[in-house]
PDB file of C-alpha atoms and ligand atoms in Angstrom:
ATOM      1  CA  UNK A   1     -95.883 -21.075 -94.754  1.00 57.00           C
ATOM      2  CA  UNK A   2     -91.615 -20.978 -95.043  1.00 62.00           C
ATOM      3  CA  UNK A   3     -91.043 -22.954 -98.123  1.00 69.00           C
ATOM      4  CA  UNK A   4     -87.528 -24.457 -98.904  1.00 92.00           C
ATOM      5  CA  UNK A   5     -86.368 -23.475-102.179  1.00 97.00           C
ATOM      6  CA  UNK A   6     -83.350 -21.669-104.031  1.00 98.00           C
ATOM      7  CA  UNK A   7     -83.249 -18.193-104.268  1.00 98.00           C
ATOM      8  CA  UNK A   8     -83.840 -16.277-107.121  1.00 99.00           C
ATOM      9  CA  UNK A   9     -81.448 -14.779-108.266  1.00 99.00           C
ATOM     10  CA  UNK A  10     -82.589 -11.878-111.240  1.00 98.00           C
ATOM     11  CA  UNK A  11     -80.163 -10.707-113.836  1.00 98.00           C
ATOM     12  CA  UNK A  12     -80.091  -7.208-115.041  1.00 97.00           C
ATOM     13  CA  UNK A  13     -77.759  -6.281-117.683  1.00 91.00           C
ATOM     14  CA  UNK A  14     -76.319  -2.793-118.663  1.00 88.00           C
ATOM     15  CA  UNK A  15     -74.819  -4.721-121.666  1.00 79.00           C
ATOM     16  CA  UNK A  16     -75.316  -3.663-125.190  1.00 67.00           C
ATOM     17  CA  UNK A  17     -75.081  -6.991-126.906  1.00 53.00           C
ATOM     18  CA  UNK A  18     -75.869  -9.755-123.940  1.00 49.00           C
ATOM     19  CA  UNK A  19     -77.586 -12.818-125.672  1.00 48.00           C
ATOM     20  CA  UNK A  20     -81.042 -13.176-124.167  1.00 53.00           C
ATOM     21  CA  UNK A  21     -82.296  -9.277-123.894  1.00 54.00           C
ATOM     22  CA  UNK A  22     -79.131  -7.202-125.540  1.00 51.00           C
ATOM     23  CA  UNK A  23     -79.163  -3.952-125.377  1.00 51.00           C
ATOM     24  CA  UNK A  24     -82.857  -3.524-123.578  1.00 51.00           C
ATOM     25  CA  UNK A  25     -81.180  -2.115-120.347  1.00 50.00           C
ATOM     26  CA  UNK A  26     -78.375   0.365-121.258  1.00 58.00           C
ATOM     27  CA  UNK A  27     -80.701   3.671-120.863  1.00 70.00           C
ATOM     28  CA  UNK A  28     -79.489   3.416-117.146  1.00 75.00           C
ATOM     29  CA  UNK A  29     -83.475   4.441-116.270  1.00 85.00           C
ATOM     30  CA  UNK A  30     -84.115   1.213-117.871  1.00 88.00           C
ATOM     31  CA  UNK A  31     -82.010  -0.826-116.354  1.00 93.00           C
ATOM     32  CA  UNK A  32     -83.190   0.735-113.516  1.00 95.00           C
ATOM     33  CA  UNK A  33     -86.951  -0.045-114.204  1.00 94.00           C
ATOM     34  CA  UNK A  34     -85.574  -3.393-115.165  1.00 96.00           C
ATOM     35  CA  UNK A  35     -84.469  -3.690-111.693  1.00 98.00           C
ATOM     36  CA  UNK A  36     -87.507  -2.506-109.725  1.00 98.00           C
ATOM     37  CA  UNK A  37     -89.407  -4.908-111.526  1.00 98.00           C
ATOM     38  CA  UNK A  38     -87.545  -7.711-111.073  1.00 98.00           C
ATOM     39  CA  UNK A  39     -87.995  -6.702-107.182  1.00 98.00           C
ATOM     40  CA  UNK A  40     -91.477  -6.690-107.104  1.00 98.00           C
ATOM     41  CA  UNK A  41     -91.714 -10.135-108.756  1.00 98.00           C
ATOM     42  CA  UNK A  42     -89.841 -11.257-105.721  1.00 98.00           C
ATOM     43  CA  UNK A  43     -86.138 -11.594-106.687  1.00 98.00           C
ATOM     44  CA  UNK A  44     -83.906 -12.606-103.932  1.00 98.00           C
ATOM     45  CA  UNK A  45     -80.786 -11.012-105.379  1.00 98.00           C
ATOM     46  CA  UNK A  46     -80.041  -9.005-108.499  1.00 98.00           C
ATOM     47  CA  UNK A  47     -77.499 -10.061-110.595  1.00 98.00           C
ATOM     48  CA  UNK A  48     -75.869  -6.804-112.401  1.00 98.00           C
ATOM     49  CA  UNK A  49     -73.026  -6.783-115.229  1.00 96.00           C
ATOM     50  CA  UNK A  50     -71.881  -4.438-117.855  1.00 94.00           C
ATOM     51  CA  UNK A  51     -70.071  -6.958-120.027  1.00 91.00           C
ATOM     52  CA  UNK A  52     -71.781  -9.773-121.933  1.00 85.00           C
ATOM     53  CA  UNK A  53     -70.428 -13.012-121.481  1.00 82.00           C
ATOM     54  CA  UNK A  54     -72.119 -14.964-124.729  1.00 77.00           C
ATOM     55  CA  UNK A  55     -69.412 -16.734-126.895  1.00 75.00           C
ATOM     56  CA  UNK A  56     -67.693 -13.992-129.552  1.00 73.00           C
ATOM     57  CA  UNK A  57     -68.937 -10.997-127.285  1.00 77.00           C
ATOM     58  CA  UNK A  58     -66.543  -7.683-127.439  1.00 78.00           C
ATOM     59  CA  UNK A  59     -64.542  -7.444-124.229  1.00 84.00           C
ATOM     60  CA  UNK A  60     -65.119  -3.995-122.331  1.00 90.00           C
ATOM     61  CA  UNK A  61     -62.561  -1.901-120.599  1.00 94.00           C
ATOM     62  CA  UNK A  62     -62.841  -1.704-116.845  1.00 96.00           C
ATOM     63  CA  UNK A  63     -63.742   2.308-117.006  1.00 95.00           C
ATOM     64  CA  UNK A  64     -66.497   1.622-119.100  1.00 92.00           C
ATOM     65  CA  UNK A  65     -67.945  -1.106-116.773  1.00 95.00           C
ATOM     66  CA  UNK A  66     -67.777   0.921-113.858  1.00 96.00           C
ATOM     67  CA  UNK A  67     -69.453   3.793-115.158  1.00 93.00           C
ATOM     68  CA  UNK A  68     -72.131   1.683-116.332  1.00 93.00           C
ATOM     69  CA  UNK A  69     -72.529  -0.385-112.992  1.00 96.00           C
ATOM     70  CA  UNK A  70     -71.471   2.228-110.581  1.00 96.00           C
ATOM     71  CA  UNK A  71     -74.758   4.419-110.929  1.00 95.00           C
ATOM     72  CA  UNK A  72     -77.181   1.741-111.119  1.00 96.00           C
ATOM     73  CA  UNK A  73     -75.974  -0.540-107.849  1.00 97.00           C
ATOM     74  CA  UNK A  74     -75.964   2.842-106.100  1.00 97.00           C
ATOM     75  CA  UNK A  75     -79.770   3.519-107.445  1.00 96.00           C
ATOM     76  CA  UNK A  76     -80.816   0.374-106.485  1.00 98.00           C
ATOM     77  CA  UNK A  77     -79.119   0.503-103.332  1.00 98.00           C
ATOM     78  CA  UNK A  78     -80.910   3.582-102.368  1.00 97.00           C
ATOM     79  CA  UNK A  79     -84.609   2.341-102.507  1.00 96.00           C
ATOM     80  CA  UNK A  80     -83.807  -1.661-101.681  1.00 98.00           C
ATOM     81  CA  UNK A  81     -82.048  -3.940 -99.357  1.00 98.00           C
ATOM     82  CA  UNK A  82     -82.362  -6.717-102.234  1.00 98.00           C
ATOM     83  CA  UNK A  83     -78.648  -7.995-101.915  1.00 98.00           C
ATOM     84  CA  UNK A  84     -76.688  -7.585-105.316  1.00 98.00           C
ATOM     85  CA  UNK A  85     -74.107  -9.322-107.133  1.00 98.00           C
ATOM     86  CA  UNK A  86     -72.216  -8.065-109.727  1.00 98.00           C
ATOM     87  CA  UNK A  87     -71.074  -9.915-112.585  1.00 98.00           C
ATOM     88  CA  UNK A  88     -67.587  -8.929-113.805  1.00 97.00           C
ATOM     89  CA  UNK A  89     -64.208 -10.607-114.304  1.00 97.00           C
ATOM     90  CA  UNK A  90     -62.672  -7.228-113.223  1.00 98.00           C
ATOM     91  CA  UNK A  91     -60.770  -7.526-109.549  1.00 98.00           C
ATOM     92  CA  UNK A  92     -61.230  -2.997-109.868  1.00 98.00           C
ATOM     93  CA  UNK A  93     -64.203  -3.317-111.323  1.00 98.00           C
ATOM     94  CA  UNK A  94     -65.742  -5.679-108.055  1.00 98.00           C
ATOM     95  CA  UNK A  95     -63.936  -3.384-105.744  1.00 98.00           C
ATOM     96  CA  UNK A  96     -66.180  -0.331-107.220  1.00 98.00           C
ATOM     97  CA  UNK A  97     -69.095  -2.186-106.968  1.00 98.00           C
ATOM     98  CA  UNK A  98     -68.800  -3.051-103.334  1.00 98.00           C
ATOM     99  CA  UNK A  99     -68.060   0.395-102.519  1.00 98.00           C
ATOM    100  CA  UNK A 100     -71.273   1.556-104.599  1.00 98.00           C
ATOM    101  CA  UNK A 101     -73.058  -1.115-102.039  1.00 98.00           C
ATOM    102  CA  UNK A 102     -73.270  -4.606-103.897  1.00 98.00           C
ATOM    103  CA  UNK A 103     -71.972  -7.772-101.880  1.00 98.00           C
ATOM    104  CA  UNK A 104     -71.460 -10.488-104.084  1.00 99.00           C
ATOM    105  CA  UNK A 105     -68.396 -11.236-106.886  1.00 98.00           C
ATOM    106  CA  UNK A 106     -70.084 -13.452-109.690  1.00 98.00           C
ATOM    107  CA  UNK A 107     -66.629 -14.199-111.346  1.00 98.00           C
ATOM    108  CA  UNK A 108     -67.208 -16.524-114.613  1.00 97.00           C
ATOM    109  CA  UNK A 109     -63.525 -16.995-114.011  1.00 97.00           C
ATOM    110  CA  UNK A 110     -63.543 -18.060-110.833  1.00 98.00           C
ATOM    111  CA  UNK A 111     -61.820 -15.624-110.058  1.00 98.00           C
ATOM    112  CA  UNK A 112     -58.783 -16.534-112.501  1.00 98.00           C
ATOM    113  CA  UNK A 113     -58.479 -13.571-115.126  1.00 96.00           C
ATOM    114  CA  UNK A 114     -56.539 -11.339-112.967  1.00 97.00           C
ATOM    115  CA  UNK A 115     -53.287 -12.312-110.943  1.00 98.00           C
ATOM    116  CA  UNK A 116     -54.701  -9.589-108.263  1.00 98.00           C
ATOM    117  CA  UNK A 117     -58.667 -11.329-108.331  1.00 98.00           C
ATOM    118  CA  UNK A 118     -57.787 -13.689-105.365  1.00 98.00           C
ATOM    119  CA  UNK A 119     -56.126 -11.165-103.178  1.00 98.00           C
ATOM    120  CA  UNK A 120     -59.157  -8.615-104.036  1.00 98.00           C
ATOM    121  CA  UNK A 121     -61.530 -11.151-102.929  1.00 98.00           C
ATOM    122  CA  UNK A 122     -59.851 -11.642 -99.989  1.00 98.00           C
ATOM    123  CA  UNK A 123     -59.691  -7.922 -99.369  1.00 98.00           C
ATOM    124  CA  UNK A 124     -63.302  -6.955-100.056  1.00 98.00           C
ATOM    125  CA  UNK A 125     -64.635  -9.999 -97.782  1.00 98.00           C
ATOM    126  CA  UNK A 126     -67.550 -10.178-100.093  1.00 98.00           C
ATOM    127  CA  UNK A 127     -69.614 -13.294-101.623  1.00 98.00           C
ATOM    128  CA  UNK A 128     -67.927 -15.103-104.577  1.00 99.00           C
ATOM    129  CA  UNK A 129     -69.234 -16.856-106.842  1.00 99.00           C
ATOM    130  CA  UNK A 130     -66.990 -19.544-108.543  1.00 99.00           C
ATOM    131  CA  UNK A 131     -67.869 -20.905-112.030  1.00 98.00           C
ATOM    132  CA  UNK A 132     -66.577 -23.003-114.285  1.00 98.00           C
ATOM    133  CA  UNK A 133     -65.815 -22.456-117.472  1.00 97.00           C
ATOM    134  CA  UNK A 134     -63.474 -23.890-120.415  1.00 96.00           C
ATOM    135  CA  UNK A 135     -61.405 -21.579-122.217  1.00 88.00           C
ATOM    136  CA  UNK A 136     -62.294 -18.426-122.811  1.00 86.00           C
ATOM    137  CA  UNK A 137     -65.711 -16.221-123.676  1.00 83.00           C
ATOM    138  CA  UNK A 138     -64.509 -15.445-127.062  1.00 80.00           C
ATOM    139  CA  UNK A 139     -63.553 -18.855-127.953  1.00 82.00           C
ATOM    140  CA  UNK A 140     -65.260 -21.148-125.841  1.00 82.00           C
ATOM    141  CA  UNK A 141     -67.804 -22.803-127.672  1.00 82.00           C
ATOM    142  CA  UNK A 142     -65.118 -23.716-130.533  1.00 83.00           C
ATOM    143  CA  UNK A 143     -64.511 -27.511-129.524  1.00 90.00           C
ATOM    144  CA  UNK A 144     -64.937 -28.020-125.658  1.00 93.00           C
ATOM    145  CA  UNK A 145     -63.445 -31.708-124.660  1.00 95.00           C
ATOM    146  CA  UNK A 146     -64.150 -33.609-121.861  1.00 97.00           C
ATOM    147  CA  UNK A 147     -63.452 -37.109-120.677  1.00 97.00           C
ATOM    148  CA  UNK A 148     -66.613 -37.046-117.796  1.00 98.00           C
ATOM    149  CA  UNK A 149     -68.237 -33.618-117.466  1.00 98.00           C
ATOM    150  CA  UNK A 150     -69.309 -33.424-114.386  1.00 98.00           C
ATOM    151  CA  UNK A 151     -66.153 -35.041-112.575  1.00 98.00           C
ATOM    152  CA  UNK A 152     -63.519 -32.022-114.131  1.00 98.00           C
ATOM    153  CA  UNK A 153     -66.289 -29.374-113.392  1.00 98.00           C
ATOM    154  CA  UNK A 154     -66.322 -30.635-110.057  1.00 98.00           C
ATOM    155  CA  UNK A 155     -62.834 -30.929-109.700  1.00 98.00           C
ATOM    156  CA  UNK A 156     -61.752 -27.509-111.156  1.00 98.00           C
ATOM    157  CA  UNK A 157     -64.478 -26.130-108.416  1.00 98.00           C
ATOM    158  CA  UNK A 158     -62.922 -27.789-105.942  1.00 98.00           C
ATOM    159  CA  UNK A 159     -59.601 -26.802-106.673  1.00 98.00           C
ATOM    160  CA  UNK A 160     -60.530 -22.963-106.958  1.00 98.00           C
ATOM    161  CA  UNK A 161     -62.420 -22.915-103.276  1.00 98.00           C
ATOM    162  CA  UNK A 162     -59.214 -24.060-102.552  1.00 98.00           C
ATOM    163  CA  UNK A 163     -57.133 -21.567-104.126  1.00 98.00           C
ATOM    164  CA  UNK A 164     -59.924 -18.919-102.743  1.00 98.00           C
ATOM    165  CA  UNK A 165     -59.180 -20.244 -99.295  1.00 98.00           C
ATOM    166  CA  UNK A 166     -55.804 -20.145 -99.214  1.00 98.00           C
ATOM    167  CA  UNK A 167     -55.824 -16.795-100.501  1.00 98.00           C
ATOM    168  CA  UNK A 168     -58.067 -15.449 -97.416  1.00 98.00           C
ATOM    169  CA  UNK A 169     -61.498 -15.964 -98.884  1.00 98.00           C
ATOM    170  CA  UNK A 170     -63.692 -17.489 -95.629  1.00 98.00           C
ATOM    171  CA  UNK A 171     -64.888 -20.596 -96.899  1.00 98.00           C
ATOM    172  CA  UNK A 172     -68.736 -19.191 -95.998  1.00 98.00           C
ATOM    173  CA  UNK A 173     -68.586 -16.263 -98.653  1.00 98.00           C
ATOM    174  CA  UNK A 174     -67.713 -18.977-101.387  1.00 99.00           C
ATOM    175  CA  UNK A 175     -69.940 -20.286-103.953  1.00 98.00           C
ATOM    176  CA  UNK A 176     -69.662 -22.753-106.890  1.00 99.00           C
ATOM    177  CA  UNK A 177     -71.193 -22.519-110.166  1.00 99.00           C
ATOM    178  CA  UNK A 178     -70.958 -25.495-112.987  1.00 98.00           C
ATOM    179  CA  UNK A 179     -71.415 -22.596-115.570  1.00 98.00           C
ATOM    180  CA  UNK A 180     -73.913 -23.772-118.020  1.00 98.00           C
ATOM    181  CA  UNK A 181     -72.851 -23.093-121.477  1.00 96.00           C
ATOM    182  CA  UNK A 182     -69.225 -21.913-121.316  1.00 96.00           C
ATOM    183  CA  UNK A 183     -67.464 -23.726-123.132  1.00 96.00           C
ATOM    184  CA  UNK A 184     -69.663 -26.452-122.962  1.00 97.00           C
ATOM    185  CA  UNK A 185     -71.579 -28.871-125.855  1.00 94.00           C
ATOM    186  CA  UNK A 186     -74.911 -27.822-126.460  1.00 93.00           C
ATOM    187  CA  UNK A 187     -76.538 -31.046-125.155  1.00 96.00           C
ATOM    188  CA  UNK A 188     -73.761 -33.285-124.892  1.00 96.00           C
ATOM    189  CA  UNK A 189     -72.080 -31.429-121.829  1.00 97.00           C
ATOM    190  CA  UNK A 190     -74.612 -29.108-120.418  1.00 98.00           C
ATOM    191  CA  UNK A 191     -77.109 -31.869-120.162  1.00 98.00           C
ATOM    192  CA  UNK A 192     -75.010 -34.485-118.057  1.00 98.00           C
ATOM    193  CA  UNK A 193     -73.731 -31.242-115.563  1.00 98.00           C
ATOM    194  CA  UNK A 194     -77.506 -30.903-115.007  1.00 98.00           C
ATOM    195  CA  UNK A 195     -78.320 -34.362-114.350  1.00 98.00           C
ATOM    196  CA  UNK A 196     -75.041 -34.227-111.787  1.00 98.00           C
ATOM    197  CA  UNK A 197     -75.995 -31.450-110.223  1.00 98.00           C
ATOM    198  CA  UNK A 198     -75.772 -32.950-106.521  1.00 98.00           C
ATOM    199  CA  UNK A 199     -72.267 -33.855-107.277  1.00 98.00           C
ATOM    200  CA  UNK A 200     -71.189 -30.349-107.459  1.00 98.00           C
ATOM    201  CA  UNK A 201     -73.655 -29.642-104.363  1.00 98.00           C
ATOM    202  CA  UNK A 202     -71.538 -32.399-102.431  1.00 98.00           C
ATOM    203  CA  UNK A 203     -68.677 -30.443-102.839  1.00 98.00           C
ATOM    204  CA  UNK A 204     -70.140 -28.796 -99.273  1.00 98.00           C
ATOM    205  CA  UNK A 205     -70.651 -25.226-101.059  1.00 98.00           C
ATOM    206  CA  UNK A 206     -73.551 -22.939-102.000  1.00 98.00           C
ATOM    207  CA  UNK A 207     -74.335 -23.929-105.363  1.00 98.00           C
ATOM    208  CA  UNK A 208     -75.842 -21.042-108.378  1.00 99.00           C
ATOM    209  CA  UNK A 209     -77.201 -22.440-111.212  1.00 99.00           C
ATOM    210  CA  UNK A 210     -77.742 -20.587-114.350  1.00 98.00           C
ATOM    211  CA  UNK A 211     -79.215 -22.091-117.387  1.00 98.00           C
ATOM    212  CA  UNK A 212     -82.290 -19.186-117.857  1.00 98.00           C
ATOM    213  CA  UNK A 213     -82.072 -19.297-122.023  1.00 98.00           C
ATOM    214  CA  UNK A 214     -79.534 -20.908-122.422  1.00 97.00           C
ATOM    215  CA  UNK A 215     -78.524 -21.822-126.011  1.00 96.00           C
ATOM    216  CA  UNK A 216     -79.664 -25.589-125.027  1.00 98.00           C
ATOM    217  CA  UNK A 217     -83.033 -25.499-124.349  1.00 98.00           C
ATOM    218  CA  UNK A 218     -82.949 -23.917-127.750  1.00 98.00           C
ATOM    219  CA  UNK A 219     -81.415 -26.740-129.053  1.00 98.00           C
ATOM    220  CA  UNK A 220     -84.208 -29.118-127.411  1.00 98.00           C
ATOM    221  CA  UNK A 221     -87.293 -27.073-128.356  1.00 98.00           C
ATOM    222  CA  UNK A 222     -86.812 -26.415-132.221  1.00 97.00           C
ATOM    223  CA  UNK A 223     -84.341 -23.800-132.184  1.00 97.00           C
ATOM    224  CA  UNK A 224     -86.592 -21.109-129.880  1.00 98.00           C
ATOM    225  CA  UNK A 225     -85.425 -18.072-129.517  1.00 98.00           C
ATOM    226  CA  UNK A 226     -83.715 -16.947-126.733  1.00 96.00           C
ATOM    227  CA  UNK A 227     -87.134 -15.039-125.566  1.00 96.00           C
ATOM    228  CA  UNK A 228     -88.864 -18.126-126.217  1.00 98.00           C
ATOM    229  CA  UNK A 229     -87.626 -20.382-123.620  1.00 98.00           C
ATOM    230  CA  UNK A 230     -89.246 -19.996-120.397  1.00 98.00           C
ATOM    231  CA  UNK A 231     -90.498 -23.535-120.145  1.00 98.00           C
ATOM    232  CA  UNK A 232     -87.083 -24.832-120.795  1.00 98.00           C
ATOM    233  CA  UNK A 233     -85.942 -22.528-117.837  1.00 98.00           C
ATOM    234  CA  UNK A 234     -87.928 -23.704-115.734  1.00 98.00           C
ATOM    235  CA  UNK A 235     -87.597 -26.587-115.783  1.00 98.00           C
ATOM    236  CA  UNK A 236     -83.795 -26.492-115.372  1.00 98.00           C
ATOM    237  CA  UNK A 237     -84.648 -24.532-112.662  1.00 98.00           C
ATOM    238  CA  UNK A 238     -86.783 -27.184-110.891  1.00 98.00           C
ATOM    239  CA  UNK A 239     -84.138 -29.752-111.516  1.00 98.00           C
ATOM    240  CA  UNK A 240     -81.348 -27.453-109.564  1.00 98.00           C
ATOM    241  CA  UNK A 241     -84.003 -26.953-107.217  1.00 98.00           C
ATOM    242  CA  UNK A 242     -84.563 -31.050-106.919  1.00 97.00           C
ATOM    243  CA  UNK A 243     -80.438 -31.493-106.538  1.00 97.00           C
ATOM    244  CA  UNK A 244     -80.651 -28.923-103.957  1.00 97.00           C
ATOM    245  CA  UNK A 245     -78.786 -25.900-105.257  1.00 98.00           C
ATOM    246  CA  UNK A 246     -78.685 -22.738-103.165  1.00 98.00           C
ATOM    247  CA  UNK A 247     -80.280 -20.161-106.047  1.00 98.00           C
ATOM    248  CA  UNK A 248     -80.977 -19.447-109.336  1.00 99.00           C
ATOM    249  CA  UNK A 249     -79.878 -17.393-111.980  1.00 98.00           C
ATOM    250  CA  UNK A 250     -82.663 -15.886-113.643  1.00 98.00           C
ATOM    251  CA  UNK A 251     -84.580 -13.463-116.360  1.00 98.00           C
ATOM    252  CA  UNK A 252     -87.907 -14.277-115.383  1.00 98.00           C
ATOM    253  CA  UNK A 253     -88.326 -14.181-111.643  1.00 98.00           C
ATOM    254  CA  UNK A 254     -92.291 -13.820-111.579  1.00 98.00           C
ATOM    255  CA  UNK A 255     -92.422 -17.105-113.350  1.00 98.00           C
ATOM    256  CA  UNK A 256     -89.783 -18.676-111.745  1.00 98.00           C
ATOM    257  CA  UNK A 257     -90.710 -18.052-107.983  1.00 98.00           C
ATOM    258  CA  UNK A 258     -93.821 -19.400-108.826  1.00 98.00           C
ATOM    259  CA  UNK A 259     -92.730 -22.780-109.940  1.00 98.00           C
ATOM    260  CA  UNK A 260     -90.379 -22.830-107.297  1.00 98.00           C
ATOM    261  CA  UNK A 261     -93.180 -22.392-104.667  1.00 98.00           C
ATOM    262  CA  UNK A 262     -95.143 -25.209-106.239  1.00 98.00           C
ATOM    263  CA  UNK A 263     -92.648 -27.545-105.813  1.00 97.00           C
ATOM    264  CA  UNK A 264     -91.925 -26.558-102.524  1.00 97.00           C
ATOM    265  CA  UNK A 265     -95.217 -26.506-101.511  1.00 96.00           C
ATOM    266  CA  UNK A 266     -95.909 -30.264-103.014  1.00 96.00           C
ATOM    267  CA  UNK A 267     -92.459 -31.781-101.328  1.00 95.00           C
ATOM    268  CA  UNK A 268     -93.484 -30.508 -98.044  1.00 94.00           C
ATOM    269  CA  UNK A 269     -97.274 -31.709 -98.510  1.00 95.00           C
ATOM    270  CA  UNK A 270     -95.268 -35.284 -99.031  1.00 92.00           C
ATOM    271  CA  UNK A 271     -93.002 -34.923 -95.693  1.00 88.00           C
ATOM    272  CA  UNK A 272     -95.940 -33.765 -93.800  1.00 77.00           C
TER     273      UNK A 272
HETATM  274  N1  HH2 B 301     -74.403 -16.929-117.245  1.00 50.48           N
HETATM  275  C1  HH2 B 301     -74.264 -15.761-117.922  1.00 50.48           C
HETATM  276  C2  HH2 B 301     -73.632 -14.691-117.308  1.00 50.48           C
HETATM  277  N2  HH2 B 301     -73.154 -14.778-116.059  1.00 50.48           N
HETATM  278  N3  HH2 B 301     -72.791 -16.025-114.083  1.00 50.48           N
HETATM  279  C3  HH2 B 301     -72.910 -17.176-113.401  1.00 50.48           C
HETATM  280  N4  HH2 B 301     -72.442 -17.269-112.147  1.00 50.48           N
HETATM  281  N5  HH2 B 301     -73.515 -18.282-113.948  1.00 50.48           N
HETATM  282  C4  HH2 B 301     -74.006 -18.260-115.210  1.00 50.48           C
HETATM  283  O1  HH2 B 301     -74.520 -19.312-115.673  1.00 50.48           O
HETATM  284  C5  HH2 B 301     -73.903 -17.044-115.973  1.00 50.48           C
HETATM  285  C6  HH2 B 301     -73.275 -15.932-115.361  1.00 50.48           C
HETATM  286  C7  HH2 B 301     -74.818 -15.652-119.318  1.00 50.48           C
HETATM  287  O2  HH2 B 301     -74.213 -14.749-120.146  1.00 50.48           O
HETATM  288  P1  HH2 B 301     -74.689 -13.319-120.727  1.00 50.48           P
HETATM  289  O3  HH2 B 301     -74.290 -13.311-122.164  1.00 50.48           O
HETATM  290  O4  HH2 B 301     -74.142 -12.225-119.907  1.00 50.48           O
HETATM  291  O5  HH2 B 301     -76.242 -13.288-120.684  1.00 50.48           O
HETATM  292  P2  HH2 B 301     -77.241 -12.977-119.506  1.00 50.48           P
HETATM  293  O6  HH2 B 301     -76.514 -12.132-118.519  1.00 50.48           O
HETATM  294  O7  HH2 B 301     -78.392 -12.280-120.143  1.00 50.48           O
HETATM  295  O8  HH2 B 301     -77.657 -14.291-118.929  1.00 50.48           O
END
């Protein structure tokens, strides 16, 4: 049975200081393991980066991204098809991924940090993934304002396709993200975005969703940690899935397949 449902999308991180699992995966063989497992639980796509994105992280220098990512999307590559994205802000450090064999830009920036990031885009004929995000990693989570959430996150997506586009990217490789958490209110912001979900998917785009840990499902389960919050992401999860977003962005795949299938499975018992 072909069940309708997001992909999973897995994150591996060659970060030493990323919020939900820092510093697990920078013993490259790690990361590596890391990877092979999240495989075999049935990720769709790995998600690699080399730079933590969590409010008041250190920002790393290109070189030191690349030699971190380089090796690993080239051992993965070597023993898997699984399609993999690569997280960086970094227009040189994208273009050395796709040569080491990944095929999708996840740009938190949208692909704003570098005046060269459109053209690169454009160039490399890869995947992007556009998310939103206010301000700036270090900063972000200072005082984030908005008027209505989920009609400027929808409108700043909108306007970077657009920018995308009319630099050369085809409008097939583009993506949109709302970008859960950056520079967002804990419930106040992130919460609404969720619930509006299928406004961002009526933009006509792919849609990733990534809220696996986030800082607010702490915030509604008694301050969990960040290891503790697997029912939270799933059930974010399941409401992306339920506004019909095109994958997820997650650290536990196993667990997250499986509710995925469930609800797929029950939806199409009801259109049967
Ligand atoms: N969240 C993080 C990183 N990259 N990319 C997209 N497109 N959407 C997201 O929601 C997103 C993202 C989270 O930040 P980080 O501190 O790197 O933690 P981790 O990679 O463990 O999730």
């Amino acid at each position: 049975m072909k069940l309708q449902r997001p992909r999973v999308m897995g994150v591996v991180n060659a970060t030493p200081d990323s919020f939900s699992d820092g510093g697990r995966f920078l013993d490259p063989a790690a990361a590596l393991d890391h990877a092979r497992r999240l495989i075999a639980e049935g990720a769709d796509i790995l998600d690699v980066g080399a730079e933590s994105t969590r409010p008041g992280a250190d920002p790393v220098p290109a070189a030191v991204e690349i030699e971190r990512l380089v090796p690993l999307i080239g051992a993965i590559r070597a023993e898997s098809a699984v399609p993999i994205s690569v997280d960086t802000m970094k227009p040189e450090v994208a273009r050395a991924a796709m040569a080491a064999g990944a095929s999708i830009w996840n740009d938190v920036t949208a692909l704003s940090h570098s005046p060269d990031s459109l053209a690169m885009a454009a160039e490399l004929g890869c995947d992007v993934v556009l998310m939103h995000m206010q301000g700036e990693p270090r900063t972000m989570q200072a005082e984030p304002r908005y008027d209505d959430v989920v009609a400027e996150v929808a409108a700043f997506l909108a306007e970077r396709s657009h920018a995308a586009m009319a630099a050369g990217v085809a409008h097939e490789r583009i993506w949109l993200d709302p970008g859960i958490g950056f520079g967002k209110h804990m419930l106040r912001h992130n919460l609404p975005l969720l619930a509006g979900l299928d406004r961002i998917v009526a933009l006509g785009f792919p849609v990733l969703l990534g809220a696996s840990r986030k800082a607010f499902i702490g915030a509604l389960s008694g301050g969990a940690a960040a290891d503790q919050r697997l029912g939270g992401s799933i059930a974010a999860a399941l409401a992306g899935a339920a506004a019909g977003v095109a994958a997820v962005r997650v650290h536990d795949v196993a667990e997250t397949v499986q509710a995925l299938n469930v609800q797929a499975a029950i939806a199409q018992a009801g259109s049967a």
